[in-house]
Short mmCIF file of C-alpha atoms in Angstrom, two decimals:
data_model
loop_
_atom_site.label_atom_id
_atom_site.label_comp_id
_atom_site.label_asym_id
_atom_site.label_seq_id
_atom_site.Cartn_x
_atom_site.Cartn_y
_atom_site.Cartn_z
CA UNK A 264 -5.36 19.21 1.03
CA UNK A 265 -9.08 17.81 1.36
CA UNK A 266 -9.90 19.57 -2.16
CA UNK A 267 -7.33 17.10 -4.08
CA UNK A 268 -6.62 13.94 -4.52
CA UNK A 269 -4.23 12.32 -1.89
CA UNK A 270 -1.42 10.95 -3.14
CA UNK A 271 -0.41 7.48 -1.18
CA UNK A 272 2.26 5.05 -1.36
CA UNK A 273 2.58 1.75 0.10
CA UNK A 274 6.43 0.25 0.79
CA UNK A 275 7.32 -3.45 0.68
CA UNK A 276 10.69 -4.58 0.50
CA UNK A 277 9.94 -6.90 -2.79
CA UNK A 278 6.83 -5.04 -4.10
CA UNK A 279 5.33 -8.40 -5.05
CA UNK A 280 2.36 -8.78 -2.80
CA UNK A 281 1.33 -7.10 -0.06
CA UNK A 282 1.95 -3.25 -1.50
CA UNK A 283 0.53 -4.80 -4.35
CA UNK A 284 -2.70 -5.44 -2.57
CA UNK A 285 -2.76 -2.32 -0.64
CA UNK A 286 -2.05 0.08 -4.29
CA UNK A 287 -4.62 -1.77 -6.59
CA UNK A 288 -7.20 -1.83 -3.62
CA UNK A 289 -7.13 1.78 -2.51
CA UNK A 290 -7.09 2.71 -6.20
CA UNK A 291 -10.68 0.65 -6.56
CA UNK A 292 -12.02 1.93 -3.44
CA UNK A 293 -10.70 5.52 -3.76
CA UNK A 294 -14.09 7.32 -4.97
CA UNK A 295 -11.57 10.11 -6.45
CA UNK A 296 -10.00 11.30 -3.19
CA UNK A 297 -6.96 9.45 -3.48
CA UNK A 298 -4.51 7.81 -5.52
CA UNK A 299 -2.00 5.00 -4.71
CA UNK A 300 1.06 3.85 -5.95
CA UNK A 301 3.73 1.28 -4.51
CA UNK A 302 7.46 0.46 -4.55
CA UNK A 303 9.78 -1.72 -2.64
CA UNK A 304 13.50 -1.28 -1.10
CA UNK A 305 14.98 -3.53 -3.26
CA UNK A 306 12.75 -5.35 -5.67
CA UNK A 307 14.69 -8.45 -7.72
CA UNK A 308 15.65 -7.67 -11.09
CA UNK A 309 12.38 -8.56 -13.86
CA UNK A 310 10.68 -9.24 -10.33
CA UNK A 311 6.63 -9.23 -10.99
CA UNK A 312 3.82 -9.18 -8.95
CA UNK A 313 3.44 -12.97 -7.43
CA UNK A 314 0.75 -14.32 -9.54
CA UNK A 315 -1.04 -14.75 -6.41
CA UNK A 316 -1.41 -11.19 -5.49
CA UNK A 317 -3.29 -10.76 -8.16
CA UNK A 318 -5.48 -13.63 -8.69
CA UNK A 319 -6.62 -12.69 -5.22
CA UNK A 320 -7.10 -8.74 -6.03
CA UNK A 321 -8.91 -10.29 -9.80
CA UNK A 322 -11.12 -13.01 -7.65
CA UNK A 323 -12.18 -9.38 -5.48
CA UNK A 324 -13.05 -7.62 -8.35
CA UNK A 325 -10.13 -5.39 -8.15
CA UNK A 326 -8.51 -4.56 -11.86
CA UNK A 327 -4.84 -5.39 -12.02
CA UNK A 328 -4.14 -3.59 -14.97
CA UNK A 329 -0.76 -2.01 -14.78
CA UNK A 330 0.12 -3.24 -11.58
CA UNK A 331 3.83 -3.62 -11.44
CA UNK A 332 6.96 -4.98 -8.90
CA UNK A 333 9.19 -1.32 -8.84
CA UNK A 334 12.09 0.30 -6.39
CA UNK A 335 10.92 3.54 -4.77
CA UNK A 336 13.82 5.09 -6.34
CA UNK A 337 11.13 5.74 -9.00
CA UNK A 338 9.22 7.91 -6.47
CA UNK A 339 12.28 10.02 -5.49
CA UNK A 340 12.38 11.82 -8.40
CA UNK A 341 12.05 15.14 -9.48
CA UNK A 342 9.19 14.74 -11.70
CA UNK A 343 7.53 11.84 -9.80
CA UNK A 344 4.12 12.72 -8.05
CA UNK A 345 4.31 13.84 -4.67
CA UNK A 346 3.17 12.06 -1.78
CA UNK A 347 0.89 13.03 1.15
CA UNK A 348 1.06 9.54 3.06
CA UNK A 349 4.01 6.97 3.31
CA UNK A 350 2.49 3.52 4.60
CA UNK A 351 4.71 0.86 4.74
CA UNK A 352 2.99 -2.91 5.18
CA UNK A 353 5.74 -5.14 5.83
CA UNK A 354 8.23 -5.50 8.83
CA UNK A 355 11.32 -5.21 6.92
CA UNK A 356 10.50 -2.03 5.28
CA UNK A 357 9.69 -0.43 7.93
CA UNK A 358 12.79 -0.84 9.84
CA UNK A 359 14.68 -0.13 6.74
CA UNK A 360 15.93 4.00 6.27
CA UNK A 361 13.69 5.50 3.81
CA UNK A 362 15.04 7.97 0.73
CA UNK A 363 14.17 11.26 1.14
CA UNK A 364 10.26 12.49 -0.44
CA UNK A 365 9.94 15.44 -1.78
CA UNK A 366 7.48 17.26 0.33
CA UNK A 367 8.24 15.25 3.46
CA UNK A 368 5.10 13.14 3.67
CA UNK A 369 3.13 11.77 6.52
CA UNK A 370 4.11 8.06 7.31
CA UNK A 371 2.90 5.41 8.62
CA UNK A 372 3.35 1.63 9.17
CA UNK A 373 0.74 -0.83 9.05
CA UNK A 374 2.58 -4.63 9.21
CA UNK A 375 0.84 -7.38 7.52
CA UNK A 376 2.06 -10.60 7.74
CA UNK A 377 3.93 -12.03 4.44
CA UNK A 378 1.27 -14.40 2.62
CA UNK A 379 3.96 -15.57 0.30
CA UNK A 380 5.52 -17.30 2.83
CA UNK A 381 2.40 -19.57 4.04
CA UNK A 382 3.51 -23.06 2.64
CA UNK A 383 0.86 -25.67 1.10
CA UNK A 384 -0.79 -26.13 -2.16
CA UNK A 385 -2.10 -23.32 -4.16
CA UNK A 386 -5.79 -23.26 -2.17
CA UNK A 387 -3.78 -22.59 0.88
CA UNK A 388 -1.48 -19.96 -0.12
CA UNK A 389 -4.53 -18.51 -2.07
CA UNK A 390 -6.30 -17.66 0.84
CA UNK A 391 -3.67 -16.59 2.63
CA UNK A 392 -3.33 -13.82 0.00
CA UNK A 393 -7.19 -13.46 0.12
CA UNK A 394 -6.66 -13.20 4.30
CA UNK A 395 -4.03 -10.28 3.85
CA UNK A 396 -6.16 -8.71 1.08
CA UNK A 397 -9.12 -8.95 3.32
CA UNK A 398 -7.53 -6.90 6.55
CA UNK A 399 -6.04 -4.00 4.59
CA UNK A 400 -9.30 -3.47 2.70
CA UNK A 401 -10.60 -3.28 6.15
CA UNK A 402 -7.90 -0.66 7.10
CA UNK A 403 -8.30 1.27 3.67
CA UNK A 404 -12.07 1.44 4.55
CA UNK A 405 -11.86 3.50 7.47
CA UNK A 406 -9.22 5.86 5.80
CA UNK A 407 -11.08 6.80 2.89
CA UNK A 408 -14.09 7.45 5.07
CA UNK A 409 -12.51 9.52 7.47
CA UNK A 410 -14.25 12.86 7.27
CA UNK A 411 -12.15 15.81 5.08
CA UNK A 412 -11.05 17.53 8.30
CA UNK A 413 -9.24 14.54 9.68
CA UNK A 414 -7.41 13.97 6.47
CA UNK A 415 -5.42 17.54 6.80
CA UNK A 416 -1.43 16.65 6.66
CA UNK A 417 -0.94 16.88 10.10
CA UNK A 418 -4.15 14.31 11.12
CA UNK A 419 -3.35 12.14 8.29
CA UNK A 420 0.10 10.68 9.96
CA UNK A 421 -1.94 10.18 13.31
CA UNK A 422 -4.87 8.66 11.80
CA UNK A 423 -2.68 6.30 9.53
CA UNK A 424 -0.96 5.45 12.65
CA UNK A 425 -4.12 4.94 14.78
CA UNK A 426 -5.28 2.68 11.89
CA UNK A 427 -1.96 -0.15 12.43
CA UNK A 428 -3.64 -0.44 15.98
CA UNK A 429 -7.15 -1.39 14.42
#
């Protein structure tokens, strides 16, 4: 597993924000040994990323390009990519019984407050995004840099797990 790229994907229930964040983040920071992707449960119909998620990820630095709201039904198929690691960053989707992944993936479940929810004018609600941007970059940090031997399928559930504790 440490000689390919890790295949990760991050569950929200809308896929508007916060698996936004997470999949365009790790996908900047990924240095080649890994690639993200995200979905939600039940994302509304035409639903796009909120147009804060990614002035927040474009005010980082963080391309945006081809970022998309999308159901994980799009990950259960037969000729999707397989996943290694199963995060999911919100409260309802983690609570919520997962499809089936082909190649039973580690999971884990790192909760993140929702910053579409904080109410006030645009600054506010801004930098709540830019808050909830700002701790899973911290989290993503310290799972690309774990060392190859830690990132073996078995260690990479436990470490993602340790990580939600961080």
């Amino acid at each position: 597993m440490t000689d390919r790229v890790i295949n990760v994907l991050f569950l929200c229930t809308h896929n508007s924000a916060r698996s936004i964040l997470a999949e365009a983040t790790l996908n900047h920071m990924a240095r080649g040994r890994f690639r993200a992707f995200s979905a939600g449960s039940s994302p509304r119909d035409n639903q796009q990323p909120n147009p804060l998620a990614l002035k927040a990820l474009a005010n980082a630095g963080i391309s945006t390009e081809g970022l998309r709201s999308k159901s994980w039904d799009e990950f259960g198929k037969a000729d999707s990519p397989v996943m290694d690691l199963v995060i999911t960053v919100c409260d309802n989707a983690a609570g919520e019984v997962c499809p089936y992944w082909p190649g039973q993936p580690a999971t884990a479940h790192w909760g993140y407050a929702d910053p579409s929810e904080v109410e006030g004018d645009e600054a506010k609600r801004l930098e709540a995004f830019r808050q909830t941007l700002f701790a899973i970059r911290r989290r993503l940090e310290l799972l690309i840099n774990l060392p190859p031997d830690k990132l073996e399928r078995a260690m990479v559930q436990q470490a993602a797990r340790d990580l939600s504790r961080a």
